């Protein structure tokens, strides 16, 4: 009761007591007067509100200090009033309190009830509740009656008022609900109030929002505690069964409200979305803390998930098949995905502790599918949410699919079958980063005879019937998978499969997606809807262009399509290829491809003309309006992608929101598909990724997307690293890269950009770029299972196409160390990558950690760190093993050598170096060292020499083979160095222009020389020991040639490789000490020279790379003779040892003596000087003979002296041939002066001249003229014909040639021997008709040479033709002339000659039937005559 000015009754009473003396004589009189006054004017309701002010400070005098207690005063008033009314005091208090609350909660401005009170109402209600608490303390308040009075109200109290009663422990919500006369009415009141509270939550002040959250939280706890009590608790609380019903009903109604709102979310009712989100806070597990029992909470979540999955199941299975692509994670309502994530434990890490694990979620899903009729949209969208937001969900669903298929085929149950297919397709929709593509699942399940369908015919029929029933509802991509990868069916049941395939193709035709329109390189693993033929054609064009640019040939698939798939080729492929564009000034790969197709008549002329006109028109349009050259439609998706990446960066930095990362990545994945646009969608998705390393070009659209992704990755990494080290940054970066790897069409552009950055622009990158890219490639390696193999084309530096690389091997191969700048970059990059790797995955087990590490990274560091830091070459001290801080790597002033050395000294890194997989072997070290350009090296020549000596003699030579070393074996070390030099040189020979360096590293070759000389420093063999020093070098070279796989590459490629290899072998031998070519051994009591190994290598290999055909090059010839003279020092009689070796050379290796004869004018001074220096005695006998033969030939030509024909005649002929070449190009005129007995010498001279003729054709730069050689050969032939010498036998093969000609053939190279037919028919102008009569074998030789000439042409051998003489015959003209010669000669041949060519007729018939017929025609009479003579004998 308030007085004037708002003063309370108590204030007035106290004031009056102070102002005047009481007129009453006693206290009893005063009390009686007061009671009478109160009785006349009291208002009990106001009195209850007033009592709440008793706690105010300052009101300590007056009535209270006089001993009048407010509580006792109210109690006495209530008791007196109750006695007058005849009701219990507690009843009167409850009614008056309810009346007060009703009055307080009424809003004058609103006729209906209010959910939240204003500040004045809240203050008054607080006073009232304080008084009620006091009454409860004095047992003067009835809770049950209070509840009854509340339910009698026309409008129930607002939620805040009820919450105050609940939180003040006056009347709990459960007690209030238990007293409700009708449960449905209570449910209706609560649901409407809760919905209203959620709707108001977005439009109220911050303080009221917090209050609303508290109200919702406290009520939710009550609903869960009482709605999902355990059976044991329900038995003790039977009185609360009504409460349990109401609580469950409220939660059920609110869930229905949420799900109904989800269906209307696309109407963009923002207020409704906010209201639903507010209610979803009910499912936050931390809300319940330890208040609610875990079992009740788990039951609540399980019940809710079941209700969601079974809510309003109106969609049929056929609807689900057709619509499920619209229910992917990114297309599902965010409200629904938020609900799933809260229910299935994917929203917060804490949820896994007390609520629902992902395993329980999948089990619950399985149980619902087996026992309920479900809402397929909710089920499949829940599947998408689980596989996206939970890494282990993928494997759980694979197990579930296997279980469903097992049950389906076990009971022939269609329901389990369709469930399995729907779940597999839904999970595959989220991309290969989270679940295997549908095509792979279908192949794995039914692509082999071991599948469930292979157990019996009934199972097979069941599967095919099921697939047939799906056909009317199937989308094109799934039908294509079934057609391209059909189930494995036994041959006897093939007809059943063909029926289904026919049905599926008919369905594709109905969808206007004919099977003929399938792309040449179509990716059937795509999780999206069917790719239209236009888009697939664009993909095929890009793939065909890649193949064409790498092979310069039209792909076989394109040629086949132009013939067998003409509709697709003409309707889709050619229009996609001939899209109008502004043609570049310099023809690019596309233009070259189009021209090749045009020349092959694969593009109609009218279509080609239309294309050129359209390109010209587009060029004119671009010139008129340059601003339209850049399309504007791609700007918006890029901006959206950039915004989403920025949001991801925010989530990573704010650790509290890491639970949103998986969902944000799914949104990013969807946004990325849109940002890539049509051009990127058209990129090929093949089994292998091709990257042209020298020119990794990118189109504008993909490059902008890739640059944005890489930039954002670096920004996210740096932002996260500013707060936490990598091991505490969570899985965001791993998931981001894994998501990118799921976009298979993005990978070519991504790898090409990495190639640009690492291979071409590495030294110019800043610290932040290096850190970001280093972390990126580490995560790429982590996801290597998702990335196809990479075919890296290194251009000219790649001798032969290498094997496909894993992504780890690919980026390791991009880190080349050739120059000072590249060394610094590689060191910084590898240090950053290794430091990130060791910090990020430090908590992994040893096995898992080693599996994550790219071996190339650790090996590159083993090459770089000791090379650039002397400290790394010693033994590490235990106390020196300090740690490298990740944060220090981003410091601009960081010294890369110090950082790498700090990493090197870490104990963890040193432990890695003990793992065999990460050890840099001696061979690998050599290959890396051989790539260095010495003139641009970061080390000086002296520093490099010191490093080489340390690496070879201290690190690898003594190291065990298990650690990549040589076990102290010098021979093994020599072999490794030799093979490494040759392997490196094979690559660099073709890429010498690119690297501007020679093919052999002189410094490494010097190290090989040192080791070879050290090998020779052994104790001399004792007399009587027959064993010689092992010819190590020749063994190594021979083993290398024998170890080459003959199936590797084409025959021409093998031939070119072998030729190049042998040229390198020759250079290696020239680089080694000359004494290496010749060894010594003991025969009896004499030390003799052993040249057999060198002789064998020359005969089998080295002579075949000689351009002169019958002689080695001067350098290797001189090297052998120097070695021969040096090795003779070990012999007692050096002259005798040299003479014996040269005598053996006549039979074992005549080509060496022929080489000496050719080069003797240059060779003689050097040999004489060396002999004089070593021995100071006359030349050895055989050397003197060689000098004598040369002098005789010179005198014969210059002074007319006689030429003595010595044994062997072919050696005399070789020296005479050399003299002719040196002194008299036309000196063959002097041959007429040769005496009798010189026929074999002339035949040998003819052989050498013919080989010169061949050499002039195949090696015109060797100084041999074609015309001169031909004239010389013709003159020698005339001499032979004049003497009647049987020279045609010279052209027999080495096996068939007579003994006197066998030496000549054995000395000739294989190529020159094969080209002898060319030389033979060059001599036809001097063939005389008498030859046919005088030489019975001439026709046989001529026909054999003609057949071999045709075989060379048929086998694709390029017949050599010199460009020196334009009048020279073309090879085809030569073949024609040879044929005409034979056709003219055959009629004049004697019968004996015709009979001798019978064994050649069958071959001749295959190659030239007309010539064979002519031979048969002229040989028949001779056969008839022979038969007549035989008849006469009888």
mmCIF file of C-alpha atoms in Angstrom, residues 946-1203:
data_model
loop_
_atom_site.group_PDB
_atom_site.id
_atom_site.type_symbol
_atom_site.label_atom_id
_atom_site.label_comp_id
_atom_site.label_asym_id
_atom_site.label_seq_id
_atom_site.Cartn_x
_atom_site.Cartn_y
_atom_site.Cartn_z
ATOM 1 C CA UNK A 946 86.762 -30.944 -51.447
ATOM 2 C CA UNK A 947 83.104 -31.861 -51.301
ATOM 3 C CA UNK A 948 83.541 -34.618 -53.894
ATOM 4 C CA UNK A 949 86.463 -36.100 -52.011
ATOM 5 C CA UNK A 950 84.518 -36.056 -48.748
ATOM 6 C CA UNK A 951 81.395 -37.593 -50.316
ATOM 7 C CA UNK A 952 83.232 -40.368 -52.132
ATOM 8 C CA UNK A 953 86.075 -41.296 -49.804
ATOM 9 C CA UNK A 954 84.533 -40.528 -46.419
ATOM 10 C CA UNK A 955 80.818 -40.967 -46.855
ATOM 11 C CA UNK A 956 80.000 -43.519 -49.557
ATOM 12 C CA UNK A 957 83.073 -45.647 -50.180
ATOM 13 C CA UNK A 958 83.366 -46.961 -46.587
ATOM 14 C CA UNK A 959 79.604 -47.000 -45.950
ATOM 15 C CA UNK A 960 77.768 -50.357 -46.040
ATOM 16 C CA UNK A 961 75.604 -51.173 -49.030
ATOM 17 C CA UNK A 962 72.531 -51.204 -46.785
ATOM 18 C CA UNK A 963 73.133 -47.482 -46.244
ATOM 19 C CA UNK A 964 73.659 -46.791 -49.949
ATOM 20 C CA UNK A 965 77.447 -47.141 -49.808
ATOM 21 C CA UNK A 966 80.047 -49.367 -51.422
ATOM 22 C CA UNK A 967 81.250 -51.577 -48.531
ATOM 23 C CA UNK A 968 84.766 -50.251 -49.127
ATOM 24 C CA UNK A 969 84.835 -51.964 -52.550
ATOM 25 C CA UNK A 970 86.657 -49.828 -55.144
ATOM 26 C CA UNK A 971 85.330 -51.889 -58.032
ATOM 27 C CA UNK A 972 81.787 -51.357 -56.846
ATOM 28 C CA UNK A 973 82.398 -47.624 -56.508
ATOM 29 C CA UNK A 974 83.812 -47.481 -60.039
ATOM 30 C CA UNK A 975 80.766 -49.282 -61.376
ATOM 31 C CA UNK A 976 78.355 -46.907 -59.660
ATOM 32 C CA UNK A 977 80.217 -43.830 -60.927
ATOM 33 C CA UNK A 978 80.479 -45.202 -64.453
ATOM 34 C CA UNK A 979 76.785 -46.033 -64.681
ATOM 35 C CA UNK A 980 75.779 -42.715 -63.162
ATOM 36 C CA UNK A 981 77.902 -40.779 -65.649
ATOM 37 C CA UNK A 982 76.395 -42.683 -68.548
ATOM 38 C CA UNK A 983 72.810 -42.352 -67.291
ATOM 39 C CA UNK A 984 73.225 -38.651 -66.758
ATOM 40 C CA UNK A 985 74.946 -38.178 -70.085
ATOM 41 C CA UNK A 986 72.202 -40.008 -71.943
ATOM 42 C CA UNK A 987 69.750 -37.380 -70.714
ATOM 43 C CA UNK A 988 72.041 -34.414 -71.138
ATOM 44 C CA UNK A 989 73.122 -35.321 -74.658
ATOM 45 C CA UNK A 990 69.630 -34.496 -75.874
ATOM 46 C CA UNK A 991 69.189 -31.649 -73.425
ATOM 47 C CA UNK A 992 72.646 -30.098 -73.792
ATOM 48 C CA UNK A 993 71.169 -27.004 -75.388
ATOM 49 C CA UNK A 994 68.812 -26.523 -72.490
ATOM 50 C CA UNK A 995 71.486 -26.868 -69.840
ATOM 51 C CA UNK A 996 74.406 -25.277 -71.729
ATOM 52 C CA UNK A 997 76.869 -27.879 -70.517
ATOM 53 C CA UNK A 998 78.838 -30.817 -71.784
ATOM 54 C CA UNK A 999 77.587 -34.353 -71.502
ATOM 55 C CA UNK A 1000 80.415 -35.632 -69.295
ATOM 56 C CA UNK A 1001 81.341 -34.041 -66.019
ATOM 57 C CA UNK A 1002 85.132 -33.672 -66.070
ATOM 58 C CA UNK A 1003 85.332 -33.490 -62.279
ATOM 59 C CA UNK A 1004 83.390 -36.697 -61.651
ATOM 60 C CA UNK A 1005 85.375 -38.316 -64.447
ATOM 61 C CA UNK A 1006 88.533 -37.293 -62.598
ATOM 62 C CA UNK A 1007 87.239 -39.054 -59.507
ATOM 63 C CA UNK A 1008 86.662 -42.178 -61.624
ATOM 64 C CA UNK A 1009 90.227 -41.915 -62.956
ATOM 65 C CA UNK A 1010 91.529 -41.750 -59.392
ATOM 66 C CA UNK A 1011 89.650 -44.865 -58.383
ATOM 67 C CA UNK A 1012 90.723 -46.775 -61.490
ATOM 68 C CA UNK A 1013 94.364 -45.910 -60.891
ATOM 69 C CA UNK A 1014 93.998 -46.899 -57.254
ATOM 70 C CA UNK A 1015 92.624 -50.233 -58.391
ATOM 71 C CA UNK A 1016 95.801 -50.852 -60.394
ATOM 72 C CA UNK A 1017 97.939 -50.210 -57.313
ATOM 73 C CA UNK A 1018 98.056 -53.826 -56.247
ATOM 74 C CA UNK A 1019 100.918 -56.269 -55.677
ATOM 75 C CA UNK A 1020 102.342 -57.606 -58.930
ATOM 76 C CA UNK A 1021 101.405 -61.131 -59.872
ATOM 77 C CA UNK A 1022 104.074 -63.718 -59.262
ATOM 78 C CA UNK A 1023 105.559 -65.683 -62.147
ATOM 79 C CA UNK A 1024 103.575 -68.780 -62.922
ATOM 80 C CA UNK A 1025 100.263 -67.196 -61.964
ATOM 81 C CA UNK A 1026 97.984 -67.362 -64.966
ATOM 82 C CA UNK A 1027 95.368 -65.011 -63.624
ATOM 83 C CA UNK A 1028 95.295 -61.549 -65.186
ATOM 84 C CA UNK A 1029 93.910 -58.326 -63.844
ATOM 85 C CA UNK A 1030 90.150 -58.211 -64.251
ATOM 86 C CA UNK A 1031 89.025 -56.033 -67.160
ATOM 87 C CA UNK A 1032 86.667 -54.162 -64.832
ATOM 88 C CA UNK A 1033 85.769 -51.290 -67.125
ATOM 89 C CA UNK A 1034 84.828 -53.518 -70.054
ATOM 90 C CA UNK A 1035 82.819 -55.813 -67.811
ATOM 91 C CA UNK A 1036 80.845 -52.827 -66.564
ATOM 92 C CA UNK A 1037 80.223 -51.500 -70.050
ATOM 93 C CA UNK A 1038 79.187 -54.885 -71.394
ATOM 94 C CA UNK A 1039 76.868 -55.525 -68.462
ATOM 95 C CA UNK A 1040 75.236 -52.171 -69.047
ATOM 96 C CA UNK A 1041 74.556 -52.964 -72.686
ATOM 97 C CA UNK A 1042 73.309 -56.462 -71.877
ATOM 98 C CA UNK A 1043 71.073 -55.161 -69.114
ATOM 99 C CA UNK A 1044 69.040 -52.975 -71.429
ATOM 100 C CA UNK A 1045 65.459 -54.251 -71.756
ATOM 101 C CA UNK A 1046 64.888 -55.018 -75.456
ATOM 102 C CA UNK A 1047 61.172 -54.364 -75.021
ATOM 103 C CA UNK A 1048 61.749 -50.822 -73.787
ATOM 104 C CA UNK A 1049 60.816 -48.419 -76.547
ATOM 105 C CA UNK A 1050 60.658 -48.903 -80.295
ATOM 106 C CA UNK A 1051 63.297 -50.642 -82.383
ATOM 107 C CA UNK A 1052 64.483 -47.300 -83.729
ATOM 108 C CA UNK A 1053 64.607 -45.912 -80.226
ATOM 109 C CA UNK A 1054 66.668 -48.887 -79.087
ATOM 110 C CA UNK A 1055 69.040 -48.409 -81.995
ATOM 111 C CA UNK A 1056 69.506 -44.716 -81.280
ATOM 112 C CA UNK A 1057 69.991 -45.370 -77.561
ATOM 113 C CA UNK A 1058 72.625 -48.007 -78.245
ATOM 114 C CA UNK A 1059 74.478 -45.770 -80.682
ATOM 115 C CA UNK A 1060 74.450 -42.904 -78.231
ATOM 116 C CA UNK A 1061 75.503 -45.219 -75.416
ATOM 117 C CA UNK A 1062 78.477 -46.525 -77.352
ATOM 118 C CA UNK A 1063 79.622 -43.020 -78.203
ATOM 119 C CA UNK A 1064 79.541 -42.283 -74.488
ATOM 120 C CA UNK A 1065 81.457 -45.489 -73.787
ATOM 121 C CA UNK A 1066 84.154 -44.290 -76.166
ATOM 122 C CA UNK A 1067 84.353 -40.959 -74.376
ATOM 123 C CA UNK A 1068 84.578 -42.716 -71.018
ATOM 124 C CA UNK A 1069 87.435 -44.877 -72.264
ATOM 125 C CA UNK A 1070 89.214 -41.809 -73.605
ATOM 126 C CA UNK A 1071 88.837 -40.166 -70.214
ATOM 127 C CA UNK A 1072 90.432 -43.085 -68.381
ATOM 128 C CA UNK A 1073 94.188 -43.765 -68.323
ATOM 129 C CA UNK A 1074 95.311 -45.397 -71.555
ATOM 130 C CA UNK A 1075 96.823 -48.273 -69.605
ATOM 131 C CA UNK A 1076 93.281 -49.253 -68.583
ATOM 132 C CA UNK A 1077 92.695 -50.735 -72.037
ATOM 133 C CA UNK A 1078 95.564 -53.242 -71.755
ATOM 134 C CA UNK A 1079 96.422 -55.505 -68.854
ATOM 135 C CA UNK A 1080 99.268 -57.909 -68.178
ATOM 136 C CA UNK A 1081 99.297 -61.550 -67.217
ATOM 137 C CA UNK A 1082 101.827 -64.342 -66.784
ATOM 138 C CA UNK A 1083 102.256 -67.105 -69.302
ATOM 139 C CA UNK A 1084 104.701 -69.484 -67.914
ATOM 140 C CA UNK A 1085 107.568 -67.389 -66.661
ATOM 141 C CA UNK A 1086 106.876 -64.436 -68.956
ATOM 142 C CA UNK A 1087 104.686 -61.404 -68.403
ATOM 143 C CA UNK A 1088 102.644 -60.769 -71.545
ATOM 144 C CA UNK A 1089 100.135 -58.130 -72.634
ATOM 145 C CA UNK A 1090 96.456 -59.089 -72.500
ATOM 146 C CA UNK A 1091 94.274 -57.109 -74.902
ATOM 147 C CA UNK A 1092 91.482 -59.652 -75.293
ATOM 148 C CA UNK A 1093 88.892 -57.638 -73.334
ATOM 149 C CA UNK A 1094 89.465 -54.549 -75.410
ATOM 150 C CA UNK A 1095 89.530 -56.600 -78.616
ATOM 151 C CA UNK A 1096 86.192 -58.187 -77.715
ATOM 152 C CA UNK A 1097 84.614 -54.833 -76.875
ATOM 153 C CA UNK A 1098 85.813 -53.352 -80.177
ATOM 154 C CA UNK A 1099 84.561 -56.294 -82.252
ATOM 155 C CA UNK A 1100 81.155 -56.504 -80.604
ATOM 156 C CA UNK A 1101 80.361 -52.864 -79.940
ATOM 157 C CA UNK A 1102 82.835 -50.115 -80.624
ATOM 158 C CA UNK A 1103 83.361 -50.723 -84.345
ATOM 159 C CA UNK A 1104 79.611 -50.327 -84.901
ATOM 160 C CA UNK A 1105 79.693 -46.621 -84.032
ATOM 161 C CA UNK A 1106 82.513 -45.878 -86.439
ATOM 162 C CA UNK A 1107 81.500 -43.638 -89.294
ATOM 163 C CA UNK A 1108 84.276 -45.029 -91.549
ATOM 164 C CA UNK A 1109 82.923 -48.571 -91.443
ATOM 165 C CA UNK A 1110 86.293 -50.366 -91.336
ATOM 166 C CA UNK A 1111 88.260 -48.159 -88.926
ATOM 167 C CA UNK A 1112 87.818 -46.711 -85.466
ATOM 168 C CA UNK A 1113 88.107 -43.009 -84.814
ATOM 169 C CA UNK A 1114 91.582 -41.587 -84.412
ATOM 170 C CA UNK A 1115 91.204 -40.756 -80.721
ATOM 171 C CA UNK A 1116 90.358 -44.262 -79.549
ATOM 172 C CA UNK A 1117 92.980 -45.771 -81.913
ATOM 173 C CA UNK A 1118 95.721 -43.537 -80.541
ATOM 174 C CA UNK A 1119 94.508 -44.185 -76.981
ATOM 175 C CA UNK A 1120 94.895 -47.940 -77.477
ATOM 176 C CA UNK A 1121 98.415 -47.674 -78.857
ATOM 177 C CA UNK A 1122 99.441 -45.358 -76.020
ATOM 178 C CA UNK A 1123 98.067 -47.852 -73.532
ATOM 179 C CA UNK A 1124 99.805 -50.707 -75.344
ATOM 180 C CA UNK A 1125 103.180 -49.021 -75.101
ATOM 181 C CA UNK A 1126 102.634 -48.004 -71.462
ATOM 182 C CA UNK A 1127 101.563 -51.496 -70.435
ATOM 183 C CA UNK A 1128 104.609 -53.009 -72.127
ATOM 184 C CA UNK A 1129 106.724 -51.547 -69.313
ATOM 185 C CA UNK A 1130 105.647 -54.548 -67.231
ATOM 186 C CA UNK A 1131 107.152 -56.957 -69.776
ATOM 187 C CA UNK A 1132 110.755 -58.065 -69.685
ATOM 188 C CA UNK A 1133 111.065 -57.370 -73.405
ATOM 189 C CA UNK A 1134 108.746 -54.506 -74.269
ATOM 190 C CA UNK A 1135 109.367 -54.761 -78.016
ATOM 191 C CA UNK A 1136 108.538 -58.429 -78.033
ATOM 192 C CA UNK A 1137 105.402 -57.881 -75.959
ATOM 193 C CA UNK A 1138 104.126 -55.163 -78.310
ATOM 194 C CA UNK A 1139 104.903 -57.230 -81.394
ATOM 195 C CA UNK A 1140 103.056 -60.249 -79.989
ATOM 196 C CA UNK A 1141 100.022 -58.108 -79.164
ATOM 197 C CA UNK A 1142 99.948 -56.599 -82.658
ATOM 198 C CA UNK A 1143 100.397 -60.002 -84.250
ATOM 199 C CA UNK A 1144 97.427 -61.299 -82.268
ATOM 200 C CA UNK A 1145 95.522 -58.279 -83.414
ATOM 201 C CA UNK A 1146 95.598 -59.539 -87.044
ATOM 202 C CA UNK A 1147 93.326 -62.427 -86.176
ATOM 203 C CA UNK A 1148 91.499 -61.206 -83.081
ATOM 204 C CA UNK A 1149 90.779 -57.572 -83.927
ATOM 205 C CA UNK A 1150 91.812 -56.594 -87.464
ATOM 206 C CA UNK A 1151 89.838 -53.360 -87.272
ATOM 207 C CA UNK A 1152 92.499 -51.932 -84.952
ATOM 208 C CA UNK A 1153 95.224 -52.466 -87.552
ATOM 209 C CA UNK A 1154 92.980 -51.081 -90.278
ATOM 210 C CA UNK A 1155 92.468 -48.033 -88.065
ATOM 211 C CA UNK A 1156 96.222 -47.685 -87.602
ATOM 212 C CA UNK A 1157 96.689 -47.833 -91.380
ATOM 213 C CA UNK A 1158 94.106 -45.100 -91.926
ATOM 214 C CA UNK A 1159 95.454 -42.749 -89.251
ATOM 215 C CA UNK A 1160 99.146 -43.631 -89.478
ATOM 216 C CA UNK A 1161 100.337 -40.192 -90.627
ATOM 217 C CA UNK A 1162 98.951 -38.706 -87.384
ATOM 218 C CA UNK A 1163 99.649 -41.758 -85.269
ATOM 219 C CA UNK A 1164 103.329 -42.384 -86.141
ATOM 220 C CA UNK A 1165 104.853 -39.227 -84.581
ATOM 221 C CA UNK A 1166 103.074 -39.750 -81.271
ATOM 222 C CA UNK A 1167 104.027 -43.438 -81.078
ATOM 223 C CA UNK A 1168 107.631 -42.860 -81.967
ATOM 224 C CA UNK A 1169 107.899 -40.071 -79.423
ATOM 225 C CA UNK A 1170 106.353 -42.208 -76.676
ATOM 226 C CA UNK A 1171 108.522 -45.219 -77.523
ATOM 227 C CA UNK A 1172 111.648 -43.130 -77.474
ATOM 228 C CA UNK A 1173 110.639 -41.536 -74.168
ATOM 229 C CA UNK A 1174 109.904 -44.910 -72.538
ATOM 230 C CA UNK A 1175 112.629 -47.121 -73.977
ATOM 231 C CA UNK A 1176 115.086 -45.115 -76.123
ATOM 232 C CA UNK A 1177 115.421 -48.154 -78.394
ATOM 233 C CA UNK A 1178 114.368 -48.883 -81.978
ATOM 234 C CA UNK A 1179 110.700 -49.466 -82.612
ATOM 235 C CA UNK A 1180 109.217 -52.848 -81.928
ATOM 236 C CA UNK A 1181 109.202 -55.140 -84.904
ATOM 237 C CA UNK A 1182 105.509 -54.995 -85.674
ATOM 238 C CA UNK A 1183 105.420 -51.223 -85.306
ATOM 239 C CA UNK A 1184 108.346 -50.985 -87.696
ATOM 240 C CA UNK A 1185 106.457 -53.176 -90.178
ATOM 241 C CA UNK A 1186 103.460 -50.859 -89.996
ATOM 242 C CA UNK A 1187 105.694 -47.884 -90.681
ATOM 243 C CA UNK A 1188 107.272 -49.747 -93.574
ATOM 244 C CA UNK A 1189 103.928 -50.515 -95.196
ATOM 245 C CA UNK A 1190 102.934 -46.893 -94.987
ATOM 246 C CA UNK A 1191 106.245 -45.788 -96.524
ATOM 247 C CA UNK A 1192 105.880 -48.336 -99.339
ATOM 248 C CA UNK A 1193 102.443 -47.068 -100.208
ATOM 249 C CA UNK A 1194 103.640 -43.469 -100.257
ATOM 250 C CA UNK A 1195 106.613 -44.275 -102.487
ATOM 251 C CA UNK A 1196 104.412 -46.349 -104.789
ATOM 252 C CA UNK A 1197 102.090 -43.422 -105.421
ATOM 253 C CA UNK A 1198 104.578 -40.561 -105.397
ATOM 254 C CA UNK A 1199 107.793 -41.923 -106.981
ATOM 255 C CA UNK A 1200 106.559 -44.863 -108.999
ATOM 256 C CA UNK A 1201 108.382 -47.458 -106.926
ATOM 257 C CA UNK A 1202 107.038 -50.976 -106.794
ATOM 258 C CA UNK A 1203 104.614 -51.870 -104.019
#
